[in-house]
PDB file of C-alpha atoms in Angstrom:
ATOM      1  CA  ILE A  19       0.000   0.000   0.000  1.00 78.00           C
ATOM      2  CA  LYS A  20       1.456   3.317  -1.049  1.00 86.00           C
ATOM      3  CA  THR A  21       0.317   6.531   0.567  1.00 87.00           C
ATOM      4  CA  ARG A  22      -0.142   9.398  -1.824  1.00 85.00           C
ATOM      5  CA  LYS A  23       0.147  13.036  -0.936  1.00 84.00           C
ATOM      6  CA  THR A  24      -2.865  15.184  -1.677  1.00 82.00           C
ATOM      7  CA  ALA A  25      -2.297  18.009  -4.122  1.00 86.00           C
ATOM      8  CA  LYS A  26      -1.685  21.349  -2.465  1.00 91.00           C
ATOM      9  CA  ARG A  27      -2.646  23.160  -5.640  1.00 93.00           C
ATOM     10  CA  GLU A  28      -5.206  22.577  -8.343  1.00 92.00           C
ATOM     11  CA  PHE A  29      -5.551  24.028 -11.784  1.00 93.00           C
ATOM     12  CA  ASP A  30      -8.314  26.618 -12.183  1.00 90.00           C
ATOM     13  CA  GLU A  31      -9.725  26.335 -15.702  1.00 92.00           C
ATOM     14  CA  GLU A  32     -11.355  29.799 -15.610  1.00 87.00           C
ATOM     15  CA  ARG A  33      -8.194  31.685 -14.754  1.00 87.00           C
ATOM     16  CA  GLY A  34      -5.769  29.286 -16.356  1.00 92.00           C
ATOM     17  CA  GLU A  35      -3.465  29.137 -13.325  1.00 91.00           C
ATOM     18  CA  TRP A  36      -2.685  26.960 -10.333  1.00 92.00           C
ATOM     19  CA  VAL A  37      -4.444  27.932  -7.089  1.00 92.00           C
ATOM     20  CA  ALA A  38      -4.279  26.628  -3.515  1.00 92.00           C
ATOM     21  CA  THR A  39      -6.553  23.669  -2.792  1.00 91.00           C
ATOM     22  CA  TYR A  40      -7.133  24.603   0.844  1.00 90.00           C
ATOM     23  CA  GLY A  41      -5.897  26.954   3.551  1.00 90.00           C
ATOM     24  CA  ALA A  42      -5.713  30.685   4.102  1.00 91.00           C
ATOM     25  CA  LYS A  43      -4.547  31.429   0.566  1.00 91.00           C
ATOM     26  CA  ARG A  44      -7.544  29.564  -0.836  1.00 90.00           C
ATOM     27  CA  ARG A  45      -9.919  31.504   1.360  1.00 87.00           C
ATOM     28  CA  LYS A  46      -8.322  34.819   0.418  1.00 89.00           C
ATOM     29  CA  ASP A  47      -8.588  33.850  -3.246  1.00 89.00           C
ATOM     30  CA  ASP A  48     -12.259  32.948  -2.871  1.00 85.00           C
ATOM     31  CA  ARG A  49     -13.022  36.284  -1.221  1.00 84.00           C
ATOM     32  CA  GLU A  50     -11.313  38.208  -4.005  1.00 86.00           C
ATOM     33  CA  ARG A  51     -13.219  36.291  -6.674  1.00 86.00           C
ATOM     34  CA  ASP A  52     -16.596  36.544  -4.896  1.00 85.00           C
ATOM     35  CA  TRP A  53     -17.400  40.140  -5.769  1.00 85.00           C
ATOM     36  CA  LEU A  54     -20.711  39.357  -7.468  1.00 88.00           C
ATOM     37  CA  ARG A  55     -23.542  37.109  -6.323  1.00 88.00           C
ATOM     38  CA  GLU A  56     -26.699  36.069  -8.088  1.00 89.00           C
ATOM     39  CA  VAL A  57     -29.792  36.804  -6.064  1.00 89.00           C
ATOM     40  CA  PRO A  58     -33.265  35.464  -6.913  1.00 90.00           C
ATOM     41  CA  ASP A  59     -36.129  37.891  -7.530  1.00 91.00           C
ATOM     42  CA  ASN A  60     -37.870  36.895  -4.294  1.00 92.00           C
ATOM     43  CA  TYR A  61     -34.745  37.464  -2.142  1.00 91.00           C
ATOM     44  CA  VAL A  62     -35.372  39.149   1.197  1.00 91.00           C
ATOM     45  CA  PRO A  63     -32.333  40.119   3.303  1.00 90.00           C
ATOM     46  CA  LYS A  64     -32.276  38.889   6.897  1.00 88.00           C
ATOM     47  CA  VAL A  65     -31.481  42.378   8.195  1.00 88.00           C
ATOM     48  CA  GLU A  66     -33.064  45.591   6.981  1.00 89.00           C
ATOM     49  CA  GLY A  67     -30.679  47.289   4.584  1.00 86.00           C
ATOM     50  CA  GLY A  68     -28.647  44.083   4.300  1.00 85.00           C
ATOM     51  CA  ASP A  69     -27.463  42.171   1.295  1.00 89.00           C
ATOM     52  CA  ALA A  70     -26.334  38.672   0.319  1.00 90.00           C
ATOM     53  CA  PHE A  71     -22.770  39.297   1.522  1.00 90.00           C
ATOM     54  CA  LEU A  72     -23.918  40.453   4.941  1.00 92.00           C
ATOM     55  CA  ASP A  73     -26.244  37.449   5.227  1.00 92.00           C
ATOM     56  CA  ALA A  74     -23.372  35.087   4.416  1.00 90.00           C
ATOM     57  CA  GLN A  75     -21.165  36.767   7.018  1.00 91.00           C
ATOM     58  CA  MET A  76     -23.901  36.503   9.666  1.00 94.00           C
ATOM     59  CA  GLU A  77     -24.413  32.800   8.885  1.00 94.00           C
ATOM     60  CA  ARG A  78     -20.681  32.186   9.227  1.00 93.00           C
ATOM     61  CA  ASN A  79     -20.602  33.978  12.605  1.00 96.00           C
ATOM     62  CA  GLU A  80     -23.537  31.851  13.796  1.00 97.00           C
ATOM     63  CA  ARG A  81     -21.706  28.668  12.738  1.00 97.00           C
ATOM     64  CA  VAL A  82     -18.577  29.795  14.607  1.00 97.00           C
ATOM     65  CA  LYS A  83     -20.578  30.496  17.792  1.00 97.00           C
ATOM     66  CA  LYS A  84     -22.318  27.132  17.541  1.00 98.00           C
ATOM     67  CA  GLN A  85     -18.965  25.367  17.110  1.00 97.00           C
ATOM     68  CA  LYS A  86     -17.525  27.146  20.173  1.00 97.00           C
ATOM     69  CA  LYS A  87     -20.509  25.985  22.238  1.00 97.00           C
ATOM     70  CA  ARG A  88     -19.907  22.408  21.066  1.00 97.00           C
ATOM     71  CA  GLU A  89     -16.208  22.639  21.952  1.00 96.00           C
ATOM     72  CA  GLU A  90     -16.990  23.931  25.451  1.00 95.00           C
ATOM     73  CA  ALA A  91     -19.519  21.141  26.001  1.00 94.00           C
ATOM     74  CA  ASN A  92     -16.970  18.574  24.842  1.00 92.00           C
ATOM     75  CA  GLN A  93     -14.351  19.990  27.219  1.00 91.00           C
ATOM     76  CA  ARG A  94     -16.786  19.826  30.142  1.00 89.00           C
ATOM     77  CA  ARG A  95     -17.697  16.258  29.230  1.00 88.00           C
ATOM     78  CA  ALA A  96     -14.036  15.297  28.960  1.00 85.00           C
ATOM     79  CA  ALA A  97     -13.318  16.776  32.391  1.00 83.00           C
ATOM     80  CA  ASP A  98     -16.191  14.776  33.901  1.00 79.00           C
ATOM     81  CA  THR A  99     -15.020  11.529  32.316  1.00 77.00           C
ATOM     82  CA  SER A 100     -11.442  12.092  33.492  1.00 70.00           C
ATOM     83  CA  LYS A 101     -12.719  12.451  37.072  1.00 70.00           C
ATOM     84  CA  MET A 102     -14.621   9.202  36.720  1.00 69.00           C
ATOM     85  CA  ALA A 103     -11.537   7.530  35.230  1.00 68.00           C
ATOM     86  CA  ASP A 104      -9.487   8.558  38.289  1.00 67.00           C
ATOM     87  CA  ILE A 105     -12.070   7.016  40.613  1.00 65.00           C
ATOM     88  CA  ASP A 106     -12.260   3.846  38.537  1.00 65.00           C
ATOM     89  CA  SER A 107      -8.465   3.504  38.423  1.00 67.00           C
ATOM     90  CA  THR A 108      -8.154   3.620  42.228  1.00 66.00           C
ATOM     91  CA  THR A 109     -10.822   0.963  42.667  1.00 68.00           C
ATOM     92  CA  ALA A 110      -9.239  -1.144  39.936  1.00 67.00           C
ATOM     93  CA  LYS A 111      -5.911  -1.118  41.752  1.00 63.00           C
ATOM     94  CA  LEU A 112      -7.490  -2.883  44.711  1.00 62.00           C
ATOM     95  CA  ALA A 113      -9.512  -5.240  42.519  1.00 67.00           C
ATOM     96  CA  THR A 114      -6.913  -7.985  42.399  1.00 66.00           C
ATOM     97  CA  ALA A 115      -7.016 -11.440  43.951  1.00 68.00           C
ATOM     98  CA  SER A 116      -4.852 -10.205  46.816  1.00 67.00           C
ATOM     99  CA  MET A 117      -6.902  -7.005  47.178  1.00 64.00           C
ATOM    100  CA  GLY A 118      -3.767  -5.001  46.311  1.00 62.00           C
ATOM    101  CA  LYS A 119      -1.809  -6.323  49.293  1.00 66.00           C
ATOM    102  CA  PHE A 120       1.293  -7.082  47.209  1.00 65.00           C
ATOM    103  CA  ASP A 121       0.961  -4.239  44.758  1.00 63.00           C
ATOM    104  CA  SER A 122       3.419  -1.475  45.684  1.00 63.00           C
ATOM    105  CA  SER A 123       1.686   1.246  43.658  1.00 58.00           C
ATOM    106  CA  ALA A 124      -1.646   0.463  45.322  1.00 49.00           C
ATOM    107  CA  LYS A 125      -0.076   0.868  48.753  1.00 51.00           C
ATOM    108  CA  LYS A 126       1.090   4.344  47.858  1.00 54.00           C
ATOM    109  CA  LYS A 127      -2.117   5.602  46.288  1.00 51.00           C
ATOM    110  CA  ALA A 128      -4.902   3.726  48.058  1.00 53.00           C
ATOM    111  CA  LYS A 129      -5.519   2.214  51.452  1.00 53.00           C
ATOM    112  CA  THR A 130      -4.144  -1.266  51.875  1.00 53.00           C
ATOM    113  CA  PRO A 131      -6.593  -3.984  52.962  1.00 57.00           C
ATOM    114  CA  LYS A 132      -5.263  -4.035  56.529  1.00 60.00           C
ATOM    115  CA  ASN A 133      -5.686  -0.279  56.927  1.00 62.00           C
ATOM    116  CA  LEU A 134      -9.064  -0.505  55.249  1.00 61.00           C
ATOM    117  CA  VAL A 135     -10.230  -3.167  57.719  1.00 63.00           C
ATOM    118  CA  LYS A 136      -8.843  -1.192  60.670  1.00 67.00           C
ATOM    119  CA  SER A 137     -10.589   1.982  59.567  1.00 65.00           C
ATOM    120  CA  MET A 138     -13.867   0.093  59.082  1.00 63.00           C
ATOM    121  CA  ARG A 139     -13.598  -1.452  62.549  1.00 68.00           C
ATOM    122  CA  ALA A 140     -12.845   1.958  64.043  1.00 70.00           C
ATOM    123  CA  LYS A 141     -15.923   3.422  62.401  1.00 65.00           C
ATOM    124  CA  LYS A 142     -18.114   0.556  63.708  1.00 62.00           C
ATOM    125  CA  SER A 143     -16.805   0.889  67.227  1.00 66.00           C
ATOM    126  CA  LYS A 144     -17.555   4.621  67.286  1.00 63.00           C
ATOM    127  CA  VAL A 145     -21.157   4.031  66.258  1.00 55.00           C
TER     128      VAL A 145
END
């Protein structure tokens, strides 16, 4: 299997020259070329005194805001799952046949079974 690089430039038949396929240069090129837009007869701008260009800009801003909201929600969800992963990892360390008695990392990070039993007995005796 051979991996092939994607073309960074493509030939524009209209202009007869090579242009960027993607990236900032492509976007700049598109903006320069988009100086005229066809508008149907029944076109109504979204804002009074607006035009097709303004409508497109407003739609783009709405998409950007929506994407930022999604990113923030994903970050919050990731933070919640990492907290749950920490809890699960500590319980998993003790979930061995020996209850973590011979596991040195479990002794450092979690209570050993002897200390766990002692603390449980102490709690029962206080009650």
